[in-house]
PDB file of C-alpha atoms in Angstrom:
ATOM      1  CA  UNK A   1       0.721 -15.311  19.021  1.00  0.00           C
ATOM      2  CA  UNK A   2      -2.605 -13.705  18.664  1.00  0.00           C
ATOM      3  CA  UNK A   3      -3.602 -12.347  15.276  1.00  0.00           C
ATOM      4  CA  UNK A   4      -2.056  -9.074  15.274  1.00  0.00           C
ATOM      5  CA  UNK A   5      -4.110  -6.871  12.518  1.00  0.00           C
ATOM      6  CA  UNK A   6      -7.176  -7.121  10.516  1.00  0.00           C
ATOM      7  CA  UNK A   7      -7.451  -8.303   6.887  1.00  0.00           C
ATOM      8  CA  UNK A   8      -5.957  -5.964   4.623  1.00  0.00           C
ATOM      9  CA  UNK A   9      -7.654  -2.659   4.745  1.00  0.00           C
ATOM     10  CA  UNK A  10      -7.299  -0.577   1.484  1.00  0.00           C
ATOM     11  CA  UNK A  11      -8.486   2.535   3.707  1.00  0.00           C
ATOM     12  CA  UNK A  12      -5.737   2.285   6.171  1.00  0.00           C
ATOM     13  CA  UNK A  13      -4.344   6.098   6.266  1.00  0.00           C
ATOM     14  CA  UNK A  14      -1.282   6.582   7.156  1.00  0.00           C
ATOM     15  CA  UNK A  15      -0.293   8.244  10.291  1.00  0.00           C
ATOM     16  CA  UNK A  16       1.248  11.610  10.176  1.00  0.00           C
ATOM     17  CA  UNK A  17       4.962  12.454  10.580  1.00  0.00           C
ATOM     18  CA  UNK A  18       5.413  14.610  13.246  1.00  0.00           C
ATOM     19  CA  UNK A  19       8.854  14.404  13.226  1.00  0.00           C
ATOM     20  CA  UNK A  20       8.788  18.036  11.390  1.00  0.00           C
ATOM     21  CA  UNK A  21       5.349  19.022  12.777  1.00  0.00           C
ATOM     22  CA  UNK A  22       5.189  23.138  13.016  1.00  0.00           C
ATOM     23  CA  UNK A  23       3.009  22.346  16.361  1.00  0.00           C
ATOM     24  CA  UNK A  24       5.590  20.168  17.899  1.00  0.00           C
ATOM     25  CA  UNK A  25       6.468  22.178  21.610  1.00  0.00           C
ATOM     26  CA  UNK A  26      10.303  22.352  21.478  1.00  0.00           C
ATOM     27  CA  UNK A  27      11.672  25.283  20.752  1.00  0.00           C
ATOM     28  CA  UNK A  28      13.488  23.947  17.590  1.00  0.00           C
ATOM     29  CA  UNK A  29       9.837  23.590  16.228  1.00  0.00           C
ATOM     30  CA  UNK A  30       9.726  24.649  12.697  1.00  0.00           C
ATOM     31  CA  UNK A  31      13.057  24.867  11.816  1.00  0.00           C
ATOM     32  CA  UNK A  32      12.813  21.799   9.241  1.00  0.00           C
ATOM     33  CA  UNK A  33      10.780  21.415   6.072  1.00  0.00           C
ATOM     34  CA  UNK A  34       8.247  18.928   5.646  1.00  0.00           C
ATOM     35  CA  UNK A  35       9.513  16.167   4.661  1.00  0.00           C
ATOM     36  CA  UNK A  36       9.124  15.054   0.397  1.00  0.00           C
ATOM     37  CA  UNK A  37       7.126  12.368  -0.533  1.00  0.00           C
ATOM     38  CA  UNK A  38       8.962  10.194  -3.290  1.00  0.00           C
ATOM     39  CA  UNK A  39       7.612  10.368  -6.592  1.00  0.00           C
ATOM     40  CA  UNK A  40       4.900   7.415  -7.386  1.00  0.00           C
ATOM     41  CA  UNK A  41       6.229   7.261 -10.888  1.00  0.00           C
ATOM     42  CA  UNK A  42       9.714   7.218 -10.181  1.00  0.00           C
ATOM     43  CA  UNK A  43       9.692   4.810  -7.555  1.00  0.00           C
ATOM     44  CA  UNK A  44       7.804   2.313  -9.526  1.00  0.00           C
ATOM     45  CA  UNK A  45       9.849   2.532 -11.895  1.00  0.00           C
ATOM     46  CA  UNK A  46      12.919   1.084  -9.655  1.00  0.00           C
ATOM     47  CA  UNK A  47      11.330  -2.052  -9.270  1.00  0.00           C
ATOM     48  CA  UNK A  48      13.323  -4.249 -10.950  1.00  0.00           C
ATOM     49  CA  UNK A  49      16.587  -1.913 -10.328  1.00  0.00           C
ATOM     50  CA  UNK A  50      16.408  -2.054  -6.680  1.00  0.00           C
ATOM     51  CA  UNK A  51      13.335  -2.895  -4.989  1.00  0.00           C
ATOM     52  CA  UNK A  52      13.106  -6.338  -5.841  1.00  0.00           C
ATOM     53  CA  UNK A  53      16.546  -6.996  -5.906  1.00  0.00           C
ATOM     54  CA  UNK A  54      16.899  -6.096  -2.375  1.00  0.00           C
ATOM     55  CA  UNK A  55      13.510  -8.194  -1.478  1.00  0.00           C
ATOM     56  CA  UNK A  56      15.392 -11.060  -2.789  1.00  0.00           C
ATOM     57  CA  UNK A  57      18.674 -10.394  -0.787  1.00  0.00           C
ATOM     58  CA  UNK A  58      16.718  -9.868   2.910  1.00  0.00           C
ATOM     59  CA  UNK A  59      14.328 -13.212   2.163  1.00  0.00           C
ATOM     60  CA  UNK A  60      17.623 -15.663   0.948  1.00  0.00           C
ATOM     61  CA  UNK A  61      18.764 -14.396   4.755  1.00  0.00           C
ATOM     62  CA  UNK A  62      15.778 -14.413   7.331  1.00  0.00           C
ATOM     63  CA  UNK A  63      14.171 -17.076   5.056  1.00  0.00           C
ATOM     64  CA  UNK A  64      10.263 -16.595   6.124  1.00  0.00           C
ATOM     65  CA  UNK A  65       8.816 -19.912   7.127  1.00  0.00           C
ATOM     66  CA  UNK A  66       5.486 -21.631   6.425  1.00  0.00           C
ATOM     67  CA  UNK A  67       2.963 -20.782   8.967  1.00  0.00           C
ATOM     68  CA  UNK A  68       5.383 -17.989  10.516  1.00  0.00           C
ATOM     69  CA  UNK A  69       4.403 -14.187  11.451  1.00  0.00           C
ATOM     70  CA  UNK A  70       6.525 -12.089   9.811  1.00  0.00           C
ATOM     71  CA  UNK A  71       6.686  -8.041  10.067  1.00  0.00           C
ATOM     72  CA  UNK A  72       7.944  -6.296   7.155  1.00  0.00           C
ATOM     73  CA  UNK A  73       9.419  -2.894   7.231  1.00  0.00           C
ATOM     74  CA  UNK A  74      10.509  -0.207   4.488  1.00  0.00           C
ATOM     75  CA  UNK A  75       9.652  -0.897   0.847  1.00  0.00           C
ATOM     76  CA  UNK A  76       6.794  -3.688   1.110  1.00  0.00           C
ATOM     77  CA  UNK A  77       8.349  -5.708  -1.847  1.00  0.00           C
ATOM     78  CA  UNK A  78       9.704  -8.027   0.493  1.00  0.00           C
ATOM     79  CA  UNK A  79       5.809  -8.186   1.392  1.00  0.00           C
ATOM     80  CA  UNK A  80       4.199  -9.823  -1.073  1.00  0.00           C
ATOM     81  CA  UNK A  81       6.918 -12.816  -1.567  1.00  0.00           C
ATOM     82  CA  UNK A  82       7.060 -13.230   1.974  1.00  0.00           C
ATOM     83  CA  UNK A  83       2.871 -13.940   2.414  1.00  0.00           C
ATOM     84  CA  UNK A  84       3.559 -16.599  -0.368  1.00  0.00           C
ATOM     85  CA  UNK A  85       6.117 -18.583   2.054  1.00  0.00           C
ATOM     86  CA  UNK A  86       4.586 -18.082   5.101  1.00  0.00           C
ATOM     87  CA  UNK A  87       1.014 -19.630   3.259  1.00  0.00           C
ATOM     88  CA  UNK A  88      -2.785 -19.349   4.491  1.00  0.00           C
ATOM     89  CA  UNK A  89      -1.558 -20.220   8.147  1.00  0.00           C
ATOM     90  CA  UNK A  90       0.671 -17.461   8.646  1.00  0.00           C
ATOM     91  CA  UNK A  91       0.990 -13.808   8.535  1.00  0.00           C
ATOM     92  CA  UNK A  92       2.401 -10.206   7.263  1.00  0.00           C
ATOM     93  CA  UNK A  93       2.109  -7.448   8.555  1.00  0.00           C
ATOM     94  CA  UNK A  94       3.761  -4.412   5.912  1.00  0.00           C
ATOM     95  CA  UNK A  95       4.223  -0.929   7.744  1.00  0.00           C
ATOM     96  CA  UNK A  96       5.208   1.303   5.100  1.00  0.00           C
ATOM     97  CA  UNK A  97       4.842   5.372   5.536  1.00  0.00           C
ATOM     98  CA  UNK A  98       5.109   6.235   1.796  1.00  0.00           C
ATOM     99  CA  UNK A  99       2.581   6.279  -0.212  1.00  0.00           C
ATOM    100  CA  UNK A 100       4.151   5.386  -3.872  1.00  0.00           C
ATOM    101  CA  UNK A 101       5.660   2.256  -2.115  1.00  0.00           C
ATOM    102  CA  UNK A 102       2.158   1.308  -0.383  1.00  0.00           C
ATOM    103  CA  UNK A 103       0.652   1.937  -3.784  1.00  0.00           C
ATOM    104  CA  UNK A 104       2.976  -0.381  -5.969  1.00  0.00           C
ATOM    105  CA  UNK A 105       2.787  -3.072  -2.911  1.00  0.00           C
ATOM    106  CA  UNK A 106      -0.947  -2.952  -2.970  1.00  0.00           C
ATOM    107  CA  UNK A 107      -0.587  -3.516  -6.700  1.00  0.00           C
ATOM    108  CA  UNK A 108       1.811  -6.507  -6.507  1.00  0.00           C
ATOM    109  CA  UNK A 109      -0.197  -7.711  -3.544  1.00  0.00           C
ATOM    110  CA  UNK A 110      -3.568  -8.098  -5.654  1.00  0.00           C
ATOM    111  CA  UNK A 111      -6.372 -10.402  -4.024  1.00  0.00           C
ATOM    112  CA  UNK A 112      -4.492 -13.319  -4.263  1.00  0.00           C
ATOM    113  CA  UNK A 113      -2.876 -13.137  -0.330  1.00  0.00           C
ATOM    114  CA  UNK A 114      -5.386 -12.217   2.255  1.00  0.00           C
ATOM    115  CA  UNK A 115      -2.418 -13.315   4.665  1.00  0.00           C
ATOM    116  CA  UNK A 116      -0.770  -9.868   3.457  1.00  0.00           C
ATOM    117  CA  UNK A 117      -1.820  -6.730   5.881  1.00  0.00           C
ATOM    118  CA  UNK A 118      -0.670  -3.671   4.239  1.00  0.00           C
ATOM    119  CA  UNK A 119      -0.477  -0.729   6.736  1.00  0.00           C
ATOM    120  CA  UNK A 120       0.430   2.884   5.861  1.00  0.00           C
ATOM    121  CA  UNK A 121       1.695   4.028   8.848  1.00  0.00           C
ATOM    122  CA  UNK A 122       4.964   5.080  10.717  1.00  0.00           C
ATOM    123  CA  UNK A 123       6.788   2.338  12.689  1.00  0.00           C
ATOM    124  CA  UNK A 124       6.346   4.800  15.684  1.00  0.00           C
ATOM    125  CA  UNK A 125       2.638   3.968  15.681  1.00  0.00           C
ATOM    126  CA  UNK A 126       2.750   0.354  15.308  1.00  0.00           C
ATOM    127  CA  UNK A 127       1.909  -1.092  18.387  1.00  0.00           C
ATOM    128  CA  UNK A 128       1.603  -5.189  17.931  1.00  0.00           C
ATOM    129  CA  UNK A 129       4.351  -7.965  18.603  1.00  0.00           C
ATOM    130  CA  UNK A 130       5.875 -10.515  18.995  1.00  0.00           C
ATOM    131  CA  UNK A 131       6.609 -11.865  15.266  1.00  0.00           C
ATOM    132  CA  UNK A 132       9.061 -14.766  14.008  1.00  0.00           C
ATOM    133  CA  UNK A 133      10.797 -12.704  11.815  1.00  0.00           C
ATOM    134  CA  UNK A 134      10.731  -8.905  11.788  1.00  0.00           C
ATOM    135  CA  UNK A 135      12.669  -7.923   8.145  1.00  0.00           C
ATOM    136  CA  UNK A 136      13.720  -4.152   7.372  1.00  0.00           C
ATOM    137  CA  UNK A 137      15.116  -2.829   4.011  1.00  0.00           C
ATOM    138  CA  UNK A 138      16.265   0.407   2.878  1.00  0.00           C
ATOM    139  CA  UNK A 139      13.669   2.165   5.047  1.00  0.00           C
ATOM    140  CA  UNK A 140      15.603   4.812   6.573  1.00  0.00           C
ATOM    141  CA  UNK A 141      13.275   7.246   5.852  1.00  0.00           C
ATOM    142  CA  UNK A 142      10.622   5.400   6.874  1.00  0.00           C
ATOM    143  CA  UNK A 143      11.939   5.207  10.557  1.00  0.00           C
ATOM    144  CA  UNK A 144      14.045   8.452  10.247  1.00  0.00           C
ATOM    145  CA  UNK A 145      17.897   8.355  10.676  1.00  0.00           C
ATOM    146  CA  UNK A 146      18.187   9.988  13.879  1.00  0.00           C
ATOM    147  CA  UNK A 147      16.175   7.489  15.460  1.00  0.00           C
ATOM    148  CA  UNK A 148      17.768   4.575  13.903  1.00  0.00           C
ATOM    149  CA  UNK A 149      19.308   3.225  17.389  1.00  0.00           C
ATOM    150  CA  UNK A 150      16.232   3.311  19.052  1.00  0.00           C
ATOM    151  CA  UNK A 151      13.583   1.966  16.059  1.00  0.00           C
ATOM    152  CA  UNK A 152      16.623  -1.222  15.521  1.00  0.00           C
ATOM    153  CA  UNK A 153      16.040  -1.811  19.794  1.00  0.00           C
ATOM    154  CA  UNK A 154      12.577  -1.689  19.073  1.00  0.00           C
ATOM    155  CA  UNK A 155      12.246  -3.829  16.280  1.00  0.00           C
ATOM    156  CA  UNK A 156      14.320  -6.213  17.799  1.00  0.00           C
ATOM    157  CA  UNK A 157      11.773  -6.695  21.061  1.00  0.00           C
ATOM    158  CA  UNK A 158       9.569  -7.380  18.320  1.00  0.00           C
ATOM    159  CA  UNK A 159      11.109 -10.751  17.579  1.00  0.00           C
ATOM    160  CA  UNK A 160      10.240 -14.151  19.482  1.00  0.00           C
ATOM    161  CA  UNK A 161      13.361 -15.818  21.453  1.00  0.00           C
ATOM    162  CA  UNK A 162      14.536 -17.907  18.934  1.00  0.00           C
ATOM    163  CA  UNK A 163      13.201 -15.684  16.335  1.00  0.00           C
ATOM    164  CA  UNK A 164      15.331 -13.777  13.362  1.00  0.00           C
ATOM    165  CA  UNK A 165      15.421 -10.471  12.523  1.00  0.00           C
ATOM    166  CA  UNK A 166      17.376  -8.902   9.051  1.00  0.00           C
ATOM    167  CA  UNK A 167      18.312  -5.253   7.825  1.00  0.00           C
ATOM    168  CA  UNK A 168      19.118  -4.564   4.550  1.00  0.00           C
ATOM    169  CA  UNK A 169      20.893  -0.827   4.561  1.00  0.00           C
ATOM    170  CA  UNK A 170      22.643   1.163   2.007  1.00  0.00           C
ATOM    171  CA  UNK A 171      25.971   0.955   2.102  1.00  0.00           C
ATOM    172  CA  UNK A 172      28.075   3.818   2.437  1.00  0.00           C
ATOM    173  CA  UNK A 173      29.478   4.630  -0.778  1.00  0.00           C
ATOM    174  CA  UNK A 174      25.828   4.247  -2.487  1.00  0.00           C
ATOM    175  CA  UNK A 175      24.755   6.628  -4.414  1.00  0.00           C
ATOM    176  CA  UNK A 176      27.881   9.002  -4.096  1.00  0.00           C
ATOM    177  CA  UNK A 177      28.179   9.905  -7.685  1.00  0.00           C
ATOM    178  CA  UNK A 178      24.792  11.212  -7.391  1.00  0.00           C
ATOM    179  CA  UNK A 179      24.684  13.314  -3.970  1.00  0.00           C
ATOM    180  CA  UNK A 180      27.565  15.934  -5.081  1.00  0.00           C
ATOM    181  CA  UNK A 181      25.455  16.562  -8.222  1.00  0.00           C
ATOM    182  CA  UNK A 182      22.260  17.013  -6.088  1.00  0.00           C
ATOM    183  CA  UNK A 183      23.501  19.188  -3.859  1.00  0.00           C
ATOM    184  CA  UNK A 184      25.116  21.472  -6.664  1.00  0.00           C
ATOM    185  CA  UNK A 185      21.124  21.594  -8.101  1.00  0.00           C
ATOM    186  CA  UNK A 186      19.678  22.000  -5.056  1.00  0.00           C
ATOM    187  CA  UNK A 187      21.897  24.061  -2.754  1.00  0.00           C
ATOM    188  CA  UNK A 188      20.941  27.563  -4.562  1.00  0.00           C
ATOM    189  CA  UNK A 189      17.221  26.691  -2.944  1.00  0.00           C
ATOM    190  CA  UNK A 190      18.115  26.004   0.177  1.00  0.00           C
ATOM    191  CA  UNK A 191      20.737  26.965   2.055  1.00  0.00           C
ATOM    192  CA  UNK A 192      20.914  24.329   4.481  1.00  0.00           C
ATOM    193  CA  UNK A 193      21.712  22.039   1.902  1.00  0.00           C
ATOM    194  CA  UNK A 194      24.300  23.979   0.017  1.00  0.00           C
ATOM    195  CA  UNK A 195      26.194  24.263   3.593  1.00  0.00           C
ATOM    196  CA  UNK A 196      26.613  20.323   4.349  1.00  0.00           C
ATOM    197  CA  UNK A 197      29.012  18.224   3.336  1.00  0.00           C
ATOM    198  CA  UNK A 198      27.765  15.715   0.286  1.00  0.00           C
ATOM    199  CA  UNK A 199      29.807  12.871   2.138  1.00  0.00           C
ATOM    200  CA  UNK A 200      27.725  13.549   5.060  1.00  0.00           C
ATOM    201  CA  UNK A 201      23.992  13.509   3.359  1.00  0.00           C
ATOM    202  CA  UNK A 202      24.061   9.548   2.047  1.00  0.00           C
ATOM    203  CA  UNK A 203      21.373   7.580   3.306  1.00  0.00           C
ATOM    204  CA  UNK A 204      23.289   5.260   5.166  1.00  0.00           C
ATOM    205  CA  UNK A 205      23.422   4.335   9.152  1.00  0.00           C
ATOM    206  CA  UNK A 206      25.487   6.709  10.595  1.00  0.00           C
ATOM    207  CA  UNK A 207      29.229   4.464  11.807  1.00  0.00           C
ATOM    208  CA  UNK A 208      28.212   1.327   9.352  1.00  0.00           C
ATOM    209  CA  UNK A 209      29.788   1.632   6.768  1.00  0.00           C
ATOM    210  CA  UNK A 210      30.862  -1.804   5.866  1.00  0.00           C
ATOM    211  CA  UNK A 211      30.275  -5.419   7.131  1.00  0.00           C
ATOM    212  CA  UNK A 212      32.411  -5.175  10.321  1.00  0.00           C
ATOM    213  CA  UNK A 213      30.923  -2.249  11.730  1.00  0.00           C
ATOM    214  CA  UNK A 214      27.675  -3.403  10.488  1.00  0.00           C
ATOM    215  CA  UNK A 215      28.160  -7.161  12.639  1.00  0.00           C
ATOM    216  CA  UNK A 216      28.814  -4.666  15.640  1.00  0.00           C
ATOM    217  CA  UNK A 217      25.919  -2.957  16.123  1.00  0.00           C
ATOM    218  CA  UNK A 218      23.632  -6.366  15.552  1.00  0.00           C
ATOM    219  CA  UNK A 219      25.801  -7.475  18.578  1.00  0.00           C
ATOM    220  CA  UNK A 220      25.242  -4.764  20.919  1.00  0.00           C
ATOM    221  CA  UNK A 221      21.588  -5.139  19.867  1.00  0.00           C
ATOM    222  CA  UNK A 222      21.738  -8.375  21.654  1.00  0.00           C
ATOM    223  CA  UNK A 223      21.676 -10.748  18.945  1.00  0.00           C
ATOM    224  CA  UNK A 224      23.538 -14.067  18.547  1.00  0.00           C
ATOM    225  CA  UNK A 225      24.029 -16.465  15.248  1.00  0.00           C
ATOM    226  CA  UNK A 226      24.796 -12.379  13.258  1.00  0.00           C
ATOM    227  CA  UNK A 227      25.958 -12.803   9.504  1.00  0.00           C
ATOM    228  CA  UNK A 228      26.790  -9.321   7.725  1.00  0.00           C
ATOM    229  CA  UNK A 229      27.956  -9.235   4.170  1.00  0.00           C
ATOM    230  CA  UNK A 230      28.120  -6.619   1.363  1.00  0.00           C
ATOM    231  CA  UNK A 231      26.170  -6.716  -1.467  1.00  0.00           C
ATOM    232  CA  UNK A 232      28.444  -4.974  -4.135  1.00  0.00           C
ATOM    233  CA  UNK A 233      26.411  -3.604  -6.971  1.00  0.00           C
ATOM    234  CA  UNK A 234      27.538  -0.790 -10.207  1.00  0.00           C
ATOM    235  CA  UNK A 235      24.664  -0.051 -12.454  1.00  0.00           C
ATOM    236  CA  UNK A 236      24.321   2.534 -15.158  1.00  0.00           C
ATOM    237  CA  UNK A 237      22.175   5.358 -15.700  1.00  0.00           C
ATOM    238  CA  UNK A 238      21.746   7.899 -18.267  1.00  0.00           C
ATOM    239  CA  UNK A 239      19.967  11.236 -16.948  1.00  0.00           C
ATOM    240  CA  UNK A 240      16.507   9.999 -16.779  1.00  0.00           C
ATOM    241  CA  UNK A 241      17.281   7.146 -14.707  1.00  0.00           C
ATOM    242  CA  UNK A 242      19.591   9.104 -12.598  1.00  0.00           C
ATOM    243  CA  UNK A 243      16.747  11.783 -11.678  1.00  0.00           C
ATOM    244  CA  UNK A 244      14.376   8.694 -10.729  1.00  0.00           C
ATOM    245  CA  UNK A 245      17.041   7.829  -8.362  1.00  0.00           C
ATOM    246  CA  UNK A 246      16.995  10.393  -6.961  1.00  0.00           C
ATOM    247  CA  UNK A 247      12.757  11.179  -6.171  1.00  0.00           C
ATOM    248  CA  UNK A 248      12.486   7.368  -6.248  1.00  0.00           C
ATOM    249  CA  UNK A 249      14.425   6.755  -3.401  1.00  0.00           C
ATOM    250  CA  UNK A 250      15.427   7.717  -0.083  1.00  0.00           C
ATOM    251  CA  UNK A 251      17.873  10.783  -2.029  1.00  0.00           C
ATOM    252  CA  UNK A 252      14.336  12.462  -2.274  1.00  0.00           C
ATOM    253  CA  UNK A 253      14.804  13.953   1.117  1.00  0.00           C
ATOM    254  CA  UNK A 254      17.393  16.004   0.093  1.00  0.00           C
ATOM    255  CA  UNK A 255      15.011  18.302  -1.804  1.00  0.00           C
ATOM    256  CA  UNK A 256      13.202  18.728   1.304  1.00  0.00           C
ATOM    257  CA  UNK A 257      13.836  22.302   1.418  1.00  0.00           C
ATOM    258  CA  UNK A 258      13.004  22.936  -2.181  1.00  0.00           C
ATOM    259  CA  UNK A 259       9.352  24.211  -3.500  1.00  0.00           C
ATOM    260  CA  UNK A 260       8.023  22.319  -5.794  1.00  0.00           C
ATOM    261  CA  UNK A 261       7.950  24.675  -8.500  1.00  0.00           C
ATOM    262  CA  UNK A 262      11.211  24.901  -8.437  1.00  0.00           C
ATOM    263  CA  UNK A 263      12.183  21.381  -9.191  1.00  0.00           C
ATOM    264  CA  UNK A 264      12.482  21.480 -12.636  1.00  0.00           C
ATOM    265  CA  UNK A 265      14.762  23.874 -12.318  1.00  0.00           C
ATOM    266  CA  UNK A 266      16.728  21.647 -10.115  1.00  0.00           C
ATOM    267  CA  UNK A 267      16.537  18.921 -12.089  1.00  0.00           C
ATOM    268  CA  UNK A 268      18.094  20.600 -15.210  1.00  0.00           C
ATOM    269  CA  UNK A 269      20.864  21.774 -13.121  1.00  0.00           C
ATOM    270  CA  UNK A 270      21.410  18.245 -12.124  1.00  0.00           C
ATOM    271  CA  UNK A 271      20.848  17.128 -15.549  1.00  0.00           C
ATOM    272  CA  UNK A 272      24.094  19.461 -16.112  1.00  0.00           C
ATOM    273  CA  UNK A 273      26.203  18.454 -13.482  1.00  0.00           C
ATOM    274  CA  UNK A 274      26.526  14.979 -13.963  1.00  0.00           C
ATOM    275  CA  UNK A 275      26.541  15.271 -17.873  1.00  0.00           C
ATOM    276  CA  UNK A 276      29.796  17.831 -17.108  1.00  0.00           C
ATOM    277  CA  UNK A 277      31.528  14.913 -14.404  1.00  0.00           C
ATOM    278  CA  UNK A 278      31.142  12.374 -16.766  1.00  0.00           C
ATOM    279  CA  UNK A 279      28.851  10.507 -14.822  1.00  0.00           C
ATOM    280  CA  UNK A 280      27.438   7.355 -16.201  1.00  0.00           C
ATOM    281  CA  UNK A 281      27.086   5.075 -13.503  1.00  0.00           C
ATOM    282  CA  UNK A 282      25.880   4.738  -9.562  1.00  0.00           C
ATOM    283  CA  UNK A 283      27.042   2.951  -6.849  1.00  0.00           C
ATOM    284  CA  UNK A 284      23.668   0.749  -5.705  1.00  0.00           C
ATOM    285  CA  UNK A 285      25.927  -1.255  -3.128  1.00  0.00           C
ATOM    286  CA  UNK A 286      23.980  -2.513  -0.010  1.00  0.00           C
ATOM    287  CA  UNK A 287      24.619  -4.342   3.400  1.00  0.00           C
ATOM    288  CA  UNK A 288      22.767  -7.264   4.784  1.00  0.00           C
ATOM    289  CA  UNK A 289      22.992  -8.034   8.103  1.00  0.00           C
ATOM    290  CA  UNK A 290      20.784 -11.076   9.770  1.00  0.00           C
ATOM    291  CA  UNK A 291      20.632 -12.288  13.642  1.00  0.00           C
ATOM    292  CA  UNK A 292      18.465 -14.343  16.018  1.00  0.00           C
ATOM    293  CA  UNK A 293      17.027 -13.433  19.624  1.00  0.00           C
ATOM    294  CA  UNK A 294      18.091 -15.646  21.960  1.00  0.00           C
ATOM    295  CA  UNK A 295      16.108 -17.916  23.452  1.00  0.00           C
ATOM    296  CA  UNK A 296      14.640 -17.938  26.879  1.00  0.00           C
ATOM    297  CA  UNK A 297      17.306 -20.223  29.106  1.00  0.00           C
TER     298      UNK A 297
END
């Protein structure tokens, strides 16, 4: 395929999310807060916790290729590992909406990979194709989760025939000694949050759940050769920790709704509630699922 970017572009801005846009026509316009960025700090301070670990469990499965194209989707630290396989002769392209993970990507990336295209943009607004492999992990809300069925179709006419595509989502017990505790900090600033159901507000796909389920929707995607496994994962955390799980990852949008001088309010009340439950561990468990396109017969 034709060379689908420029070289990397450090003023590449990213595109805004109108998914919550007070100008949008509907007449639910409004009705949503803008969504929270995660917090730089925070997030690069997961590194070793999650981000790389779950760079390392998408590349063991789609296994980027010298002199392959590869589009990479959510965190970017599959990014810079992935330009090393593919060498001089092939490509990345790294779509990433948030700016603390374009940030700590552009600092793993350094000078050394001009193979590596770092974009800071929505997936939405992405228009180039086809790739060899097209890799997405825990970016959720990078694509939005209400739009998950659509953005998985779309990344999968993304891929060559004969080309692989992997997803690496949480899976859904992650992070579920955390949520109750959030919402207990958070609900008193916004209703909407104090109304849902903590079982409901996990970042995982909606109806995948666990490897079976997960295997079923890479099948009605079209996709043959599908492997889905669990990734089972405890790990603890004192309060500290626990907080930068929470604006270091996707568990950031749940404090949507809450002004930010209010947050260190919430955070002391979550400080409290998981110091009164005991809590002293999270659930980081993930699923990996992997498939190919099938070839042109």
């Amino acid at each position: 395929m034709g060379d689908p970017g420029t070289e990397v572009d450090d003023e590449v801005e990213i595109a805004p999310d109108t998914r919550n846009d007070d100008s949008a026509t509907d007449d639910t316009a409004g009705t949503a807060p803008p969504r929270r960025p995660r917090d730089v700090e925070a997030t690069a301070a997961l590194t070793e916790l999650i981000w790389q670990r779950a760079a390392d469990a998408l590349l063991v499965r789609t296994r980027p290729q010298f002199d392959e194209i590869v589009l990479d989707v959510g965190t970017g630290a599959a990014s810079v590992p992935s330009a090393a396989l593919v060498g001089p002769g092939g490509r990345v392209d790294a779509v990433l909406r948030d700016q603390a993970l374009a940030l700590r990507a552009r600092a793993d990336a350094g000078e050394a990979l001009p193979q590596l295209a770092l974009h800071r943009l929505g997936l939405a607004d992405w228009g180039f194709g086809s790739y060899d492999v097209v890799q997405l992990a825990l970016a959720l809300d990078v694509v939005g989760d209400d739009e998950v069925e659509r953005t998985a179709a779309d990344l999968v006419s993304r891929v060559r025939p004969g080309g692989r595509i992997g997803f690496l989502v949480w899976a859904g017990r992650a992070f579920a000694e955390l949520i109750p505790a959030v919402v207990e900090a958070a609900g008193p600033f916004d209703e909407r949050l104090g109304a849902a159901d903590p079982a409901d507000l996990g970042p995982s796909v909606r109806h995948v759940g666990e490897p079976g389920s997960f295997a079923a929707r890479l099948a009605d995607l079209g996709l043959t050769g599908i492997h889905a496994d669990e990734l089972p994962r405890t790990e603890p955390v004192d309060p500290d920790l626990a907080w930068s799980i929470v604006v270091g990852t996707e568990l950031v949008h749940l404090l949507d709704g809450v002004d930010g001088e209010d947050l260190p309010a919430v955070q002391e009340a979550f400080t409290a509630a998981i110091a009164r439950e005991g809590v002293d561990s999270v659930d980081l468990s993930m699923l990996a699922g992997v498939g190919t396109v099938p070839p042109v017969e």
